[in-house]
CSV table of C-alpha atoms in Angstrom, one decimal:
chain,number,residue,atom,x,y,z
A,122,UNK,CA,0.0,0.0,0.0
A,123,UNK,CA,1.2,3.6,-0.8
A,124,UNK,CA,2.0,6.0,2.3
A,125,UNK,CA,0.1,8.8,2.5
A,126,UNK,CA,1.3,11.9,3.8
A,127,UNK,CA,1.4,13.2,6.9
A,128,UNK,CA,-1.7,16.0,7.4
A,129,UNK,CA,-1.1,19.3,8.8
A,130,UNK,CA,-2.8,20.5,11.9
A,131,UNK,CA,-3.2,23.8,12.5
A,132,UNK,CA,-1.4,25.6,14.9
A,133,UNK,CA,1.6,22.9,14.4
A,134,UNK,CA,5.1,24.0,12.5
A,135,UNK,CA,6.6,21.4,10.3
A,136,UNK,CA,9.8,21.8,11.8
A,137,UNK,CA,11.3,19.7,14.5
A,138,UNK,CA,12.3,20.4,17.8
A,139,UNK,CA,15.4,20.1,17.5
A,140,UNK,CA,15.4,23.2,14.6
A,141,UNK,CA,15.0,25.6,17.4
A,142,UNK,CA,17.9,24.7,19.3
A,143,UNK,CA,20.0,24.5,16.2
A,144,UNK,CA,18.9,28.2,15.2
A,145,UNK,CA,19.9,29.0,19.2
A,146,UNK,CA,23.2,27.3,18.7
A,147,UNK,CA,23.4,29.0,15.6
A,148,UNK,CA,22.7,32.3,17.2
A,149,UNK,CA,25.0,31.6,20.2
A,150,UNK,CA,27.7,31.0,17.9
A,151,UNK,CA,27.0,33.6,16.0
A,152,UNK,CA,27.3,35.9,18.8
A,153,UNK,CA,30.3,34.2,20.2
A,154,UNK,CA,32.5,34.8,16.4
A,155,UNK,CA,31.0,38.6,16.3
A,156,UNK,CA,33.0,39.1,20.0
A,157,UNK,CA,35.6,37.1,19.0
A,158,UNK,CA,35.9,40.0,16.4
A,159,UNK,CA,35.3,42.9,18.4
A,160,UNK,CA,37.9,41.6,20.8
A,161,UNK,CA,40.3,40.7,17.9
A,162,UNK,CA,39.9,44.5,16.8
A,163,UNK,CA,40.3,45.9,20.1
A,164,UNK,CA,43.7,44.0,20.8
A,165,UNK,CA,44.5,45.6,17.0
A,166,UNK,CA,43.7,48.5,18.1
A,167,UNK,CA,45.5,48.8,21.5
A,168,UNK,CA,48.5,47.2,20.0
A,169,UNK,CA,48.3,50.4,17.8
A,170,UNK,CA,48.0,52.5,20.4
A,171,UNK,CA,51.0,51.0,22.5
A,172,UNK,CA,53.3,51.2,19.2
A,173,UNK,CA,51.7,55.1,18.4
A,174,UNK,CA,52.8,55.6,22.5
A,175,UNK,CA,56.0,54.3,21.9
A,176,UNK,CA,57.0,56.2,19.5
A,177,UNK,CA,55.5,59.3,20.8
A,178,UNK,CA,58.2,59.2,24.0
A,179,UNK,CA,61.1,58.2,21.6
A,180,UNK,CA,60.3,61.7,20.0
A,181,UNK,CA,60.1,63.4,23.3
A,182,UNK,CA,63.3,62.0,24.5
A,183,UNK,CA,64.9,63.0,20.9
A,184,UNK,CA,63.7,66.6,21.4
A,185,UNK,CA,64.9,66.7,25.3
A,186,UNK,CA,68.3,65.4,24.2
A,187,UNK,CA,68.0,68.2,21.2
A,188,UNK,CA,67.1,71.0,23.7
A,189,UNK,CA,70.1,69.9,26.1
A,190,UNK,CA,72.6,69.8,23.2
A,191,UNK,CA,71.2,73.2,21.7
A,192,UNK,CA,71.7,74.5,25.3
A,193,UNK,CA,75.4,73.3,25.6
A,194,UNK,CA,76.2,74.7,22.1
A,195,UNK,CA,75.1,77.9,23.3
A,196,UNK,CA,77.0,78.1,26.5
A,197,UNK,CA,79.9,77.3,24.5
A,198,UNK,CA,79.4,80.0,21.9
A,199,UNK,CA,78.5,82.3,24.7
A,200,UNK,CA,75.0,83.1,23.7
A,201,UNK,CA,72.3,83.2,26.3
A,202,UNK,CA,69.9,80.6,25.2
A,203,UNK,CA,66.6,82.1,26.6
A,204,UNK,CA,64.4,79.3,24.9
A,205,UNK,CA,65.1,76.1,22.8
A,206,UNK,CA,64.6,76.0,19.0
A,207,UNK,CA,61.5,75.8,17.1
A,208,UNK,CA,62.4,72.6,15.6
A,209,UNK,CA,62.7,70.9,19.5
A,210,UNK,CA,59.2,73.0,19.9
A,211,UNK,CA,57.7,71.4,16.9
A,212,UNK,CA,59.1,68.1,17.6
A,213,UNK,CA,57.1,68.1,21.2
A,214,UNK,CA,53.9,69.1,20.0
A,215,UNK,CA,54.2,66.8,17.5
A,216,UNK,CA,54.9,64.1,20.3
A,217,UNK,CA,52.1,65.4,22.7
A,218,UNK,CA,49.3,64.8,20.0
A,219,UNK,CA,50.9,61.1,18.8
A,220,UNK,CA,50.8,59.9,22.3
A,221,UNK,CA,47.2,61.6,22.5
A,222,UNK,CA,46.2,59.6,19.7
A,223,UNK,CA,47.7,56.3,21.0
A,224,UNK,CA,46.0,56.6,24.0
A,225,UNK,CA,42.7,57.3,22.6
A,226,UNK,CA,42.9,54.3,20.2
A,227,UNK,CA,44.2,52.1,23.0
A,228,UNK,CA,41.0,52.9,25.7
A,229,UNK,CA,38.1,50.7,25.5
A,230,UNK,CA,35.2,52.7,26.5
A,231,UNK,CA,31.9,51.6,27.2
A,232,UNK,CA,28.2,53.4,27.0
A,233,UNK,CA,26.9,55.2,30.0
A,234,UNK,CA,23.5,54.4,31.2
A,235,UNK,CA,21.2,55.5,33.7
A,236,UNK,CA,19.8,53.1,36.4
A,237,UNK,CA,16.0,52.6,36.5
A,238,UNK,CA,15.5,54.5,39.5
A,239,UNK,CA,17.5,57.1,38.0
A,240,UNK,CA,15.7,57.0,34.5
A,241,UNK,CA,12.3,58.3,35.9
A,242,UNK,CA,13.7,61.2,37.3
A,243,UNK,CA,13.7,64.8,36.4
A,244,UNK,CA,17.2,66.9,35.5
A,245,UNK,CA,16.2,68.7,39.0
A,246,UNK,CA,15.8,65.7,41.3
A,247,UNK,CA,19.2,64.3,39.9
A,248,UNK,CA,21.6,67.2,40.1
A,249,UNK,CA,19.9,68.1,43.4
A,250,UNK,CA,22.5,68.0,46.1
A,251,UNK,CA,21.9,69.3,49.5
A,252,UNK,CA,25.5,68.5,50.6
A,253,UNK,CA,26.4,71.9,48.6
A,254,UNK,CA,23.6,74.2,49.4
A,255,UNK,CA,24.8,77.9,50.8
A,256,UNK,CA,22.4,79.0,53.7
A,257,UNK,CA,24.7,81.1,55.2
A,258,UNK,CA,27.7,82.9,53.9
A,259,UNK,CA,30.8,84.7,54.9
A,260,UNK,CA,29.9,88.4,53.5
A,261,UNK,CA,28.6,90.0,56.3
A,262,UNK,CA,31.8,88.9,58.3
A,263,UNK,CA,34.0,90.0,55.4
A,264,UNK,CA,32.7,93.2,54.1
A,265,UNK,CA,32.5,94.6,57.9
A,266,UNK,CA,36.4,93.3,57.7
A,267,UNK,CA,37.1,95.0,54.7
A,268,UNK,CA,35.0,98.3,55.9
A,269,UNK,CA,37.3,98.2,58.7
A,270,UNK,CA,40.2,97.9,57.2
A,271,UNK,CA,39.8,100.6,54.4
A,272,UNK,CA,39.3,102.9,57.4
């Protein structure tokens, strides 16, 4: 005899139940190789930042080492060297925005959020602090002072 197929109910999927927990696997390592990523591009990007810092003190220690020899060349000459060359200037600039940069590519910064309890309140209730509220201040005491003193 031929097989007949199998009727569909309503309200029942085809798929097995086993399919769900495959597509949750699935999902699971989905999520696990997109972290995996994000991690693999943050250790990129903090071994940049480590090599950017790097050689952001090699220039700074080149332009102390240029300011210090400028300076002895001038005390040999006899010149009075009242400030070092724009070249060492230059150089530390330079030096202060590399190392700014490597540190900004090496920091792994994560989103601020408010706490629920937080969330429902008002700009006023938050910054509200009584700690720093003035009910009396020293002006009386200091412009009698000062009255007193300008006499």
């Amino acid at each position: 005899p031929p097989r007949s197929s199998p009727v569909e109910r309503p309200g029942r999927s085809r798929s097995s139940p086993c399919s769900a927990v495959d597509s949750g696997a699935a999902l699971e390592a989905a999520a696990a190789a997109a972290a995996a990523k994000a991690a693999t591009a943050a250790g990129i990007m903090a071994g940049a930042g480590a090599v950017l810092c790097a050689v952001s003190c090699v220039l700074l220690l080149h332009a102390g080492y240029s300011a210090s020899h400028f300076n002895s060349l001038a005390t040999d000459a006899g010149i009075p060297a009242s400030s070092p060359p724009l070249d060492v200037l230059v150089e530390c600039g330079v030096a202060s925005l590399i190392m700014l940069l490597g540190l900004l590519s090496s920091l792994s910064l994560s989103k601020v959020r408010t706490s629920k309890d937080q969330a429902a309140k008002t700009w006023g209730e938050v910054d509200a602090r009584p700690d720093y509220a003035l009910f009396a201040t020293r002006a009386p005491a200091l412009t009698q002072r000062l009255r007193s003193a300008a006499a």
